[in-house]
Short mmCIF file of C-alpha atoms in Angstrom, two decimals:
data_model
loop_
_atom_site.label_atom_id
_atom_site.label_comp_id
_atom_site.label_asym_id
_atom_site.label_seq_id
_atom_site.Cartn_x
_atom_site.Cartn_y
_atom_site.Cartn_z
CA UNK O 1 -0.14 38.63 -36.16
CA UNK O 2 3.56 37.85 -35.93
CA UNK O 3 3.26 36.78 -32.29
CA UNK O 4 0.31 34.54 -33.08
CA UNK O 5 2.31 32.83 -35.86
CA UNK O 6 5.22 32.37 -33.45
CA UNK O 7 2.98 30.63 -30.95
CA UNK O 8 1.59 28.40 -33.70
CA UNK O 9 5.07 27.61 -35.02
CA UNK O 10 6.52 26.64 -31.66
CA UNK O 11 3.50 24.55 -30.73
CA UNK O 12 3.47 22.71 -34.07
CA UNK O 13 7.21 22.06 -33.88
CA UNK O 14 6.73 20.64 -30.39
CA UNK O 15 3.82 18.50 -31.56
CA UNK O 16 5.87 17.30 -34.51
CA UNK O 17 8.68 16.28 -32.20
CA UNK O 18 6.18 14.26 -30.18
CA UNK O 19 4.88 12.37 -33.21
CA UNK O 20 5.73 8.66 -33.58
CA UNK O 21 7.42 9.27 -36.96
CA UNK O 22 9.75 11.93 -35.63
CA UNK O 23 10.37 9.93 -32.47
CA UNK O 24 11.33 7.00 -34.68
CA UNK O 25 13.79 9.23 -36.57
CA UNK O 26 15.33 10.32 -33.31
CA UNK O 27 15.74 6.73 -32.16
CA UNK O 28 17.49 6.02 -35.46
CA UNK O 29 19.98 8.77 -34.67
CA UNK O 30 18.39 11.51 -36.76
CA UNK O 31 17.56 14.91 -35.44
CA UNK O 32 14.71 17.27 -36.21
CA UNK O 33 14.92 20.75 -37.66
CA UNK O 34 12.48 23.09 -39.30
CA UNK O 35 12.19 25.17 -42.36
CA UNK O 36 9.43 27.38 -41.11
CA UNK O 37 6.83 29.84 -42.14
CA UNK O 38 6.53 30.69 -45.77
CA UNK O 39 4.49 33.85 -45.24
CA UNK O 40 4.78 35.45 -48.67
CA UNK O 41 1.85 37.59 -49.70
CA UNK O 42 -1.40 35.68 -49.61
CA UNK O 43 0.08 32.34 -48.51
CA UNK O 44 -0.62 30.36 -45.35
CA UNK O 45 2.14 29.52 -42.88
CA UNK O 46 3.63 26.11 -43.62
CA UNK O 47 5.71 23.78 -41.47
CA UNK O 48 8.28 21.50 -43.09
CA UNK O 49 10.24 18.87 -41.12
CA UNK O 50 13.70 17.92 -42.31
CA UNK O 51 15.95 15.04 -41.23
CA UNK O 52 18.99 16.92 -39.99
CA UNK O 53 20.21 17.95 -36.56
CA UNK O 54 17.78 19.97 -34.45
CA UNK O 55 19.28 23.40 -33.81
CA UNK O 56 17.35 25.68 -31.50
CA UNK O 57 19.40 28.75 -32.51
CA UNK O 58 18.65 28.01 -36.18
CA UNK O 59 14.96 27.74 -35.36
CA UNK O 60 15.01 31.14 -33.70
CA UNK O 61 16.96 32.63 -36.62
CA UNK O 62 14.47 31.26 -39.15
CA UNK O 63 11.62 32.81 -37.24
CA UNK O 64 13.40 36.16 -37.07
CA UNK O 65 14.43 36.23 -40.74
CA UNK O 66 10.81 36.14 -41.88
CA UNK O 67 10.02 39.52 -40.30
CA UNK O 68 11.55 42.89 -39.55
CA UNK O 69 13.10 42.89 -36.09
CA UNK O 70 11.88 45.64 -33.81
CA UNK O 71 13.31 45.81 -30.30
CA UNK O 72 10.41 43.83 -28.84
CA UNK O 73 11.04 41.03 -31.35
CA UNK O 74 14.67 40.87 -30.36
CA UNK O 75 13.58 40.34 -26.77
CA UNK O 76 11.27 37.46 -27.66
CA UNK O 77 13.88 35.92 -29.97
CA UNK O 78 16.02 34.85 -27.03
CA UNK O 79 12.95 33.65 -25.19
CA UNK O 80 11.85 31.45 -28.10
CA UNK O 81 15.34 30.03 -28.52
CA UNK O 82 15.22 29.00 -24.87
CA UNK O 83 11.84 27.30 -25.45
CA UNK O 84 13.31 25.38 -28.40
CA UNK O 85 16.30 24.26 -26.34
CA UNK O 86 14.06 23.05 -23.53
CA UNK O 87 11.83 21.21 -26.01
CA UNK O 88 14.87 19.50 -27.54
CA UNK O 89 16.13 18.47 -24.10
CA UNK O 90 12.70 17.15 -23.16
CA UNK O 91 12.37 15.01 -26.28
CA UNK O 92 15.95 13.79 -25.82
CA UNK O 93 15.01 12.58 -22.34
CA UNK O 94 12.07 10.73 -23.86
CA UNK O 95 14.43 9.16 -26.41
CA UNK O 96 16.76 7.97 -23.67
CA UNK O 97 13.83 6.30 -21.94
CA UNK O 98 12.90 4.53 -25.19
CA UNK O 99 9.48 6.14 -25.05
CA UNK O 100 8.57 4.38 -21.79
CA UNK O 101 8.72 7.44 -19.57
CA UNK O 102 5.26 8.62 -18.55
CA UNK O 103 3.96 11.36 -16.30
CA UNK O 104 1.86 8.78 -14.48
CA UNK O 105 -0.10 11.16 -12.29
CA UNK O 106 -0.88 13.35 -15.33
CA UNK O 107 -2.03 10.69 -17.79
CA UNK O 108 0.32 11.94 -20.57
CA UNK O 109 2.98 10.27 -22.66
CA UNK O 110 6.48 11.70 -22.34
CA UNK O 111 6.46 13.47 -25.72
CA UNK O 112 2.95 14.81 -25.24
CA UNK O 113 4.15 16.46 -22.07
CA UNK O 114 7.04 18.02 -24.04
CA UNK O 115 4.57 19.42 -26.57
CA UNK O 116 2.35 20.97 -23.90
CA UNK O 117 5.29 22.66 -22.21
CA UNK O 118 6.67 23.92 -25.54
CA UNK O 119 3.35 25.48 -26.50
CA UNK O 120 3.03 27.11 -23.08
CA UNK O 121 6.57 28.46 -23.27
CA UNK O 122 6.07 29.93 -26.75
CA UNK O 123 2.88 31.63 -25.58
CA UNK O 124 4.85 33.43 -22.87
CA UNK O 125 7.38 34.57 -25.49
CA UNK O 126 4.57 36.07 -27.54
CA UNK O 127 3.34 37.89 -24.44
CA UNK O 128 6.80 39.31 -23.86
CA UNK O 129 6.98 40.49 -27.48
CA UNK O 130 3.71 42.39 -27.14
CA UNK O 131 4.51 43.59 -23.60
CA UNK O 132 8.31 44.05 -23.41
CA UNK O 133 8.10 46.24 -20.33
CA UNK O 134 5.62 44.13 -18.38
CA UNK O 135 6.39 43.57 -14.71
CA UNK O 136 7.56 40.12 -13.61
CA UNK O 137 4.38 39.93 -11.50
CA UNK O 138 2.37 39.83 -14.74
CA UNK O 139 4.21 36.71 -15.79
CA UNK O 140 3.78 35.13 -12.38
CA UNK O 141 0.03 35.71 -12.48
CA UNK O 142 -0.10 34.26 -15.98
CA UNK O 143 1.93 31.24 -14.84
CA UNK O 144 -0.54 30.66 -12.00
CA UNK O 145 -3.48 30.85 -14.40
CA UNK O 146 -1.77 28.50 -16.86
CA UNK O 147 -0.98 26.05 -14.08
CA UNK O 148 -4.57 26.11 -12.84
CA UNK O 149 -5.99 25.53 -16.33
CA UNK O 150 -3.48 22.84 -17.14
CA UNK O 151 -4.03 21.17 -13.75
CA UNK O 152 -7.79 21.03 -14.26
CA UNK O 153 -7.34 19.52 -17.71
CA UNK O 154 -5.09 16.85 -16.27
CA UNK O 155 -7.57 16.06 -13.50
CA UNK O 156 -10.26 15.65 -16.15
CA UNK O 157 -8.03 13.34 -18.18
CA UNK O 158 -7.33 11.18 -15.15
CA UNK O 159 -10.98 11.07 -14.10
CA UNK O 160 -12.12 10.12 -17.61
CA UNK O 161 -9.57 7.31 -17.67
CA UNK O 162 -10.71 6.18 -14.21
CA UNK O 163 -14.38 6.07 -15.28
CA UNK O 164 -13.60 3.99 -18.36
CA UNK O 165 -11.22 1.61 -16.59
CA UNK O 166 -13.65 0.80 -13.79
CA UNK O 167 -16.91 1.15 -15.79
CA UNK O 168 -18.24 3.79 -13.41
CA UNK O 169 -21.69 5.32 -13.85
CA UNK O 170 -23.08 8.21 -11.81
CA UNK O 171 -26.46 9.94 -11.57
CA UNK O 172 -26.31 13.39 -13.12
CA UNK O 173 -26.51 15.19 -9.77
CA UNK O 174 -23.67 13.07 -8.32
CA UNK O 175 -21.07 13.48 -11.06
CA UNK O 176 -19.59 16.73 -9.73
CA UNK O 177 -19.32 15.32 -6.21
CA UNK O 178 -17.47 12.22 -7.39
CA UNK O 179 -15.13 14.35 -9.51
CA UNK O 180 -14.25 16.55 -6.53
CA UNK O 181 -13.67 13.51 -4.32
CA UNK O 182 -11.46 11.97 -7.01
CA UNK O 183 -9.34 15.14 -7.24
CA UNK O 184 -8.87 15.27 -3.47
CA UNK O 185 -7.87 11.60 -3.37
CA UNK O 186 -5.47 12.02 -6.29
CA UNK O 187 -3.80 14.94 -4.51
CA UNK O 188 -3.45 12.88 -1.35
CA UNK O 189 -1.94 9.96 -3.29
CA UNK O 190 0.61 12.18 -5.01
CA UNK O 191 1.57 13.90 -1.75
CA UNK O 192 2.02 10.55 0.02
CA UNK O 193 4.18 9.13 -2.76
CA UNK O 194 6.33 12.28 -2.88
CA UNK O 195 6.99 12.07 0.87
CA UNK O 196 9.07 8.89 0.66
CA UNK O 197 6.94 6.53 2.75
CA UNK O 198 7.53 2.78 2.86
CA UNK O 199 4.38 2.19 0.81
CA UNK O 200 3.31 3.38 -2.62
CA UNK O 201 -0.31 4.41 -3.20
CA UNK O 202 -2.18 4.46 -6.51
CA UNK O 203 -5.57 5.31 -7.98
CA UNK O 204 -7.84 2.25 -7.84
CA UNK O 205 -11.56 1.52 -8.03
CA UNK O 206 -12.11 3.28 -4.68
CA UNK O 207 -10.77 6.67 -5.81
CA UNK O 208 -14.24 8.24 -6.13
CA UNK O 209 -15.14 7.42 -2.52
CA UNK O 210 -14.50 9.43 0.62
CA UNK O 211 -12.59 7.48 3.23
CA UNK O 212 -15.71 7.39 5.40
CA UNK O 213 -17.69 5.74 2.59
CA UNK O 214 -14.90 3.32 1.86
CA UNK O 215 -14.40 2.33 5.48
CA UNK O 216 -18.10 1.75 6.10
CA UNK O 217 -18.49 -0.37 2.97
CA UNK O 218 -15.26 -2.37 2.85
CA UNK O 219 -14.61 -3.38 6.46
CA UNK O 220 -17.09 -5.05 8.84
CA UNK O 221 -15.30 -6.69 11.76
CA UNK O 222 -17.22 -6.55 15.03
CA UNK O 223 -14.60 -7.16 17.69
CA UNK O 224 -15.77 -8.22 21.11
CA UNK O 225 -14.09 -7.85 24.49
CA UNK O 226 -13.46 -11.50 25.29
CA UNK O 227 -9.79 -11.67 26.24
CA UNK O 228 -10.50 -14.00 29.17
CA UNK O 229 -12.36 -16.55 27.04
CA UNK O 230 -9.76 -16.32 24.31
CA UNK O 231 -6.98 -16.98 26.82
CA UNK O 232 -8.71 -20.22 27.84
CA UNK O 233 -8.63 -21.33 24.20
CA UNK O 234 -5.01 -20.46 23.39
CA UNK O 235 -3.44 -23.91 23.46
CA UNK O 236 -3.15 -25.60 20.08
CA UNK O 237 -0.77 -27.26 17.60
CA UNK O 238 1.34 -24.11 17.35
CA UNK O 239 2.09 -24.27 21.09
CA UNK O 240 4.12 -27.45 20.57
CA UNK O 241 6.46 -26.06 17.89
CA UNK O 242 10.05 -25.62 18.99
CA UNK O 243 11.57 -24.42 15.72
CA UNK O 244 10.07 -21.95 13.29
CA UNK O 245 10.85 -21.45 9.62
CA UNK O 246 12.73 -18.27 8.67
CA UNK O 247 10.00 -17.56 6.14
CA UNK O 248 6.62 -19.03 5.21
CA UNK O 249 4.33 -18.58 2.20
CA UNK O 250 1.28 -20.82 2.12
CA UNK O 251 0.46 -19.60 -1.40
CA UNK O 252 3.47 -21.52 -2.67
CA UNK O 253 2.29 -24.64 -0.84
CA UNK O 254 -1.13 -24.72 -2.49
CA UNK O 255 -3.11 -23.74 0.58
CA UNK O 256 -4.51 -20.38 -0.54
CA UNK O 257 -7.30 -19.81 -3.07
CA UNK O 258 -7.25 -16.86 -5.50
CA UNK O 259 -8.06 -13.42 -4.06
CA UNK O 260 -11.79 -12.77 -3.72
CA UNK O 261 -13.85 -9.57 -3.45
CA UNK O 262 -16.37 -8.84 -0.71
CA UNK O 263 -17.65 -5.85 -2.76
CA UNK O 264 -20.09 -3.50 -1.00
CA UNK O 265 -20.91 -6.04 1.76
CA UNK O 266 -19.25 -5.77 5.19
CA UNK O 267 -18.38 -9.48 5.17
CA UNK O 268 -14.60 -9.32 5.64
CA UNK O 269 -14.97 -11.62 8.66
CA UNK O 270 -16.49 -14.36 6.47
CA UNK O 271 -13.67 -14.13 3.91
CA UNK O 272 -11.04 -14.28 6.63
CA UNK O 273 -12.64 -17.32 8.29
CA UNK O 274 -13.25 -19.17 5.02
CA UNK O 275 -9.67 -18.50 3.91
CA UNK O 276 -8.36 -20.12 7.08
CA UNK O 277 -10.67 -23.13 6.64
CA UNK O 278 -9.66 -23.50 2.97
CA UNK O 279 -6.03 -23.50 4.06
CA UNK O 280 -6.24 -26.06 6.85
CA UNK O 281 -8.43 -28.31 4.65
CA UNK O 282 -5.87 -28.17 1.81
CA UNK O 283 -2.98 -28.93 4.18
CA UNK O 284 -4.87 -31.89 5.65
CA UNK O 285 -6.28 -33.41 2.45
CA UNK O 286 -3.98 -32.11 -0.28
CA UNK O 287 -7.00 -30.62 -2.09
CA UNK O 288 -7.56 -26.88 -2.34
CA UNK O 289 -11.29 -26.17 -2.50
CA UNK O 290 -12.95 -22.74 -2.70
CA UNK O 291 -15.56 -22.62 0.08
CA UNK O 292 -18.70 -20.53 0.57
CA UNK O 293 -18.53 -17.16 2.31
CA UNK O 294 -22.20 -16.59 1.47
CA UNK O 295 -23.24 -19.54 3.62
CA UNK O 296 -21.65 -17.81 6.61
CA UNK O 297 -23.27 -14.48 5.70
CA UNK O 298 -26.74 -16.04 5.47
CA UNK O 299 -26.65 -18.77 8.10
CA UNK O 300 -24.49 -17.78 11.09
CA UNK O 301 -26.62 -15.01 12.58
CA UNK O 302 -27.56 -17.09 15.61
CA UNK O 303 -23.85 -17.22 16.48
CA UNK O 304 -23.61 -13.44 16.69
CA UNK O 305 -22.76 -12.50 13.11
CA UNK O 306 -24.82 -9.93 11.21
CA UNK O 307 -24.18 -10.74 7.57
CA UNK O 308 -23.17 -7.70 5.55
CA UNK O 309 -23.32 -5.58 8.70
CA UNK O 310 -20.35 -7.33 10.24
CA UNK O 311 -19.25 -10.35 12.20
CA UNK O 312 -16.35 -12.20 13.78
CA UNK O 313 -14.14 -15.06 12.61
CA UNK O 314 -14.44 -17.11 15.81
CA UNK O 315 -18.23 -17.00 15.52
CA UNK O 316 -17.93 -18.25 11.95
CA UNK O 317 -15.77 -21.16 13.14
CA UNK O 318 -18.36 -21.98 15.80
CA UNK O 319 -21.09 -22.13 13.17
CA UNK O 320 -19.05 -24.44 10.91
CA UNK O 321 -18.32 -26.80 13.82
CA UNK O 322 -21.97 -26.96 14.96
CA UNK O 323 -23.25 -27.19 11.37
CA UNK O 324 -20.83 -30.05 10.75
CA UNK O 325 -19.18 -28.32 7.83
CA UNK O 326 -19.41 -25.67 5.12
CA UNK O 327 -20.16 -26.16 1.42
CA UNK O 328 -18.31 -25.07 -1.71
CA UNK O 329 -18.48 -21.62 -3.28
CA UNK O 330 -19.91 -23.12 -6.46
CA UNK O 331 -22.75 -24.77 -4.53
CA UNK O 332 -23.54 -21.61 -2.54
CA UNK O 333 -22.13 -18.65 -4.55
CA UNK O 334 -21.39 -15.21 -3.19
CA UNK O 335 -23.97 -12.46 -3.82
CA UNK O 336 -22.51 -9.57 -1.77
CA UNK O 337 -25.83 -9.10 0.05
CA UNK O 338 -27.75 -10.67 2.90
CA UNK O 339 -29.95 -13.60 1.97
CA UNK O 340 -32.09 -16.34 3.45
CA UNK O 341 -30.10 -19.31 4.73
CA UNK O 342 -30.23 -22.25 2.34
CA UNK O 343 -30.12 -25.30 4.59
CA UNK O 344 -29.28 -28.86 3.64
CA UNK O 345 -25.96 -28.06 1.94
CA UNK O 346 -23.41 -30.82 1.42
CA UNK O 347 -20.32 -30.23 3.58
CA UNK O 348 -17.06 -29.86 1.65
CA UNK O 349 -14.89 -29.14 4.71
CA UNK O 350 -15.32 -29.70 8.44
CA UNK O 351 -13.62 -28.55 11.66
CA UNK O 352 -13.10 -30.05 15.09
CA UNK O 353 -12.08 -26.87 16.92
CA UNK O 354 -10.38 -23.49 16.60
CA UNK O 355 -7.53 -21.90 18.55
CA UNK O 356 -7.21 -18.30 19.76
CA UNK O 357 -3.59 -17.21 19.54
CA UNK O 358 -2.24 -15.44 22.65
CA UNK O 359 -3.16 -11.77 22.30
CA UNK O 360 -0.39 -9.37 21.22
CA UNK O 361 2.25 -12.12 21.08
CA UNK O 362 3.98 -11.99 17.72
CA UNK O 363 6.07 -15.04 18.58
CA UNK O 364 2.85 -17.01 19.08
CA UNK O 365 1.47 -15.56 15.83
CA UNK O 366 4.58 -16.68 13.91
CA UNK O 367 4.19 -20.18 15.39
CA UNK O 368 0.55 -20.27 14.29
CA UNK O 369 1.57 -19.16 10.78
CA UNK O 370 3.82 -22.24 10.63
CA UNK O 371 0.72 -24.41 11.11
CA UNK O 372 -1.32 -22.79 8.30
CA UNK O 373 -3.07 -19.58 7.23
CA UNK O 374 -4.32 -17.58 10.23
CA UNK O 375 -7.40 -15.35 10.56
CA UNK O 376 -6.29 -11.98 11.92
CA UNK O 377 -7.97 -8.67 12.68
CA UNK O 378 -6.39 -5.30 11.93
CA UNK O 379 -7.21 -1.63 12.02
CA UNK O 380 -7.74 -0.48 8.43
CA UNK O 381 -8.69 3.03 9.47
CA UNK O 382 -6.30 5.08 7.29
CA UNK O 383 -6.33 6.09 3.62
CA UNK O 384 -3.15 4.11 3.12
CA UNK O 385 -5.35 1.00 3.09
CA UNK O 386 -7.79 2.55 0.63
CA UNK O 387 -5.10 3.19 -2.00
CA UNK O 388 -2.30 0.79 -1.07
CA UNK O 389 -0.42 -0.46 -4.12
CA UNK O 390 2.91 -1.86 -2.94
CA UNK O 391 5.59 -1.85 -0.26
CA UNK O 392 5.76 -2.83 3.40
CA UNK O 393 3.24 -0.96 5.55
CA UNK O 394 5.09 0.53 8.51
CA UNK O 395 2.97 3.42 9.72
CA UNK O 396 2.73 4.69 13.29
CA UNK O 397 -0.66 6.22 12.44
CA UNK O 398 -2.13 2.72 12.18
CA UNK O 399 -3.58 1.93 15.61
CA UNK O 400 -5.18 -1.14 17.17
CA UNK O 401 -8.90 -0.36 16.98
CA UNK O 402 -9.67 -3.55 15.08
CA UNK O 403 -12.21 -3.13 12.29
CA UNK O 404 -11.22 -5.47 9.44
CA UNK O 405 -10.78 -9.23 9.13
CA UNK O 406 -8.02 -10.54 6.83
CA UNK O 407 -5.90 -13.67 6.38
CA UNK O 408 -2.24 -14.05 7.33
CA UNK O 409 -0.69 -16.39 4.73
CA UNK O 410 3.01 -16.02 5.46
CA UNK O 411 5.96 -13.92 6.53
CA UNK O 412 9.45 -13.06 5.34
CA UNK O 413 12.20 -10.46 5.15
CA UNK O 414 13.13 -7.97 2.42
CA UNK O 415 16.29 -5.85 2.58
CA UNK O 416 16.53 -6.49 6.30
CA UNK O 417 12.91 -5.51 6.96
CA UNK O 418 10.65 -8.22 8.41
CA UNK O 419 7.08 -8.41 7.15
CA UNK O 420 3.84 -10.38 7.18
CA UNK O 421 2.01 -11.37 3.99
CA UNK O 422 -1.71 -10.68 4.34
CA UNK O 423 -4.50 -11.67 1.95
CA UNK O 424 -7.28 -9.09 1.69
CA UNK O 425 -10.80 -9.43 0.26
CA UNK O 426 -10.96 -6.30 -1.94
CA UNK O 427 -10.18 -7.95 -5.27
CA UNK O 428 -6.89 -8.64 -7.04
CA UNK O 429 -6.59 -5.11 -8.48
CA UNK O 430 -5.99 -3.76 -4.97
CA UNK O 431 -2.51 -3.81 -3.48
CA UNK O 432 0.07 -6.40 -4.51
CA UNK O 433 -2.34 -8.60 -6.43
CA UNK O 434 -4.85 -8.44 -3.59
CA UNK O 435 -2.24 -8.77 -0.83
CA UNK O 436 -0.52 -6.35 1.52
CA UNK O 437 2.80 -6.70 3.31
CA UNK O 438 2.86 -5.34 6.85
CA UNK O 439 5.82 -4.66 9.13
CA UNK O 440 6.59 -7.51 11.50
CA UNK O 441 7.75 -7.13 15.10
CA UNK O 442 5.72 -3.97 15.79
CA UNK O 443 2.22 -5.42 16.12
CA UNK O 444 1.44 -3.22 13.10
CA UNK O 445 -2.25 -2.23 13.01
CA UNK O 446 -2.93 -4.67 15.86
CA UNK O 447 -2.29 -7.74 13.70
CA UNK O 448 -1.37 -9.90 16.71
CA UNK O 449 -4.21 -8.72 18.93
CA UNK O 450 -6.98 -11.12 17.87
CA UNK O 451 -5.64 -14.00 15.73
CA UNK O 452 -7.19 -17.44 15.46
CA UNK O 453 -7.03 -20.54 13.27
CA UNK O 454 -9.20 -23.63 12.75
CA UNK O 455 -8.19 -27.23 13.34
CA UNK O 456 -9.46 -30.16 11.26
#
């Protein structure tokens, strides 16, 4: 009975310290102490908070004074005092952070985490009181069990939050599968972030997908072996530039539309091509117009593209040239699925030609980026792409097996590290507002291998 009351007392004290009212007292310079456990005959234990300095030794003494002190109780007395000290330190750290500290991967507030640890610690003290001669191995096994239970609860908290945030719905027989995938992805994200890489990963809307699912659904480039033909088409406005800017950002010059989302359709190639056309049209006319990716998905099959099953930016440019233009997104909205070509659309932008930048030449790619946004192909075949949140991608694991079309919109330098700015088509919640920065000067992920841009 006494050990059970001790567990309850320590847990309630910890919870009290995590309450907004007590936290407010602490921020005002007041401490927290307890006058605990009126256990006179027939009464229920009561917890009373007072506004004086929190004293862990006093807490332990109050607990001890309420009962006789057998040897086993003396052993747990020191243990409980240690719990109280750790709880006080934990809450003090929360106070110093002005309540902003969060265990992000665990989905808890700072003071909630203090309360959980305090309750767990007091439970171990109760175990020691009842089992004063228990082997240390007993405690280790109990710690492992506690950690497993606590870890599962935290996974469930994170998954519940993920479902609500992204409005996810699963068939009954799929729920367990998605939960297991989510846990594996969360573990991978935490391990990556703890390893000190140049990029930070985070849970996003793709966290319930295996990488194989994600890659099949969210890429779609169909590269072709045409280096000879591309070499014949490598001369363009960028070839005449003799001086390049130290940095470029076409977003700041009004040549880039807001980030779009290809969704479950493998139409990255269409978004890359349209982004380049939107850019060159804005630079030429001074008007930024959102153009139709869906028109390319539905209407450019005779040029080698396969709608949601993949395509190529050059083939999209060829269609626009032969079709004498492409219409606006509002006139031909995106549906994220293959459809029947709607002919007779009014052209909102036209092209005269396109230029294939010299393969694997980053100097030529920088020159092209001084002309306008450039369609580029990359290899997005690592989980870093699936969960990228921020930082400059500099990863030797990223090869040059091109599978994803994106848009190069600029370049720059941060803390001595050169980078490209790349617009993706996975929505603005992915990455740095829908963008990724990639290391420059290393042909990272094959970014310079198959670049091209349109000419008005």
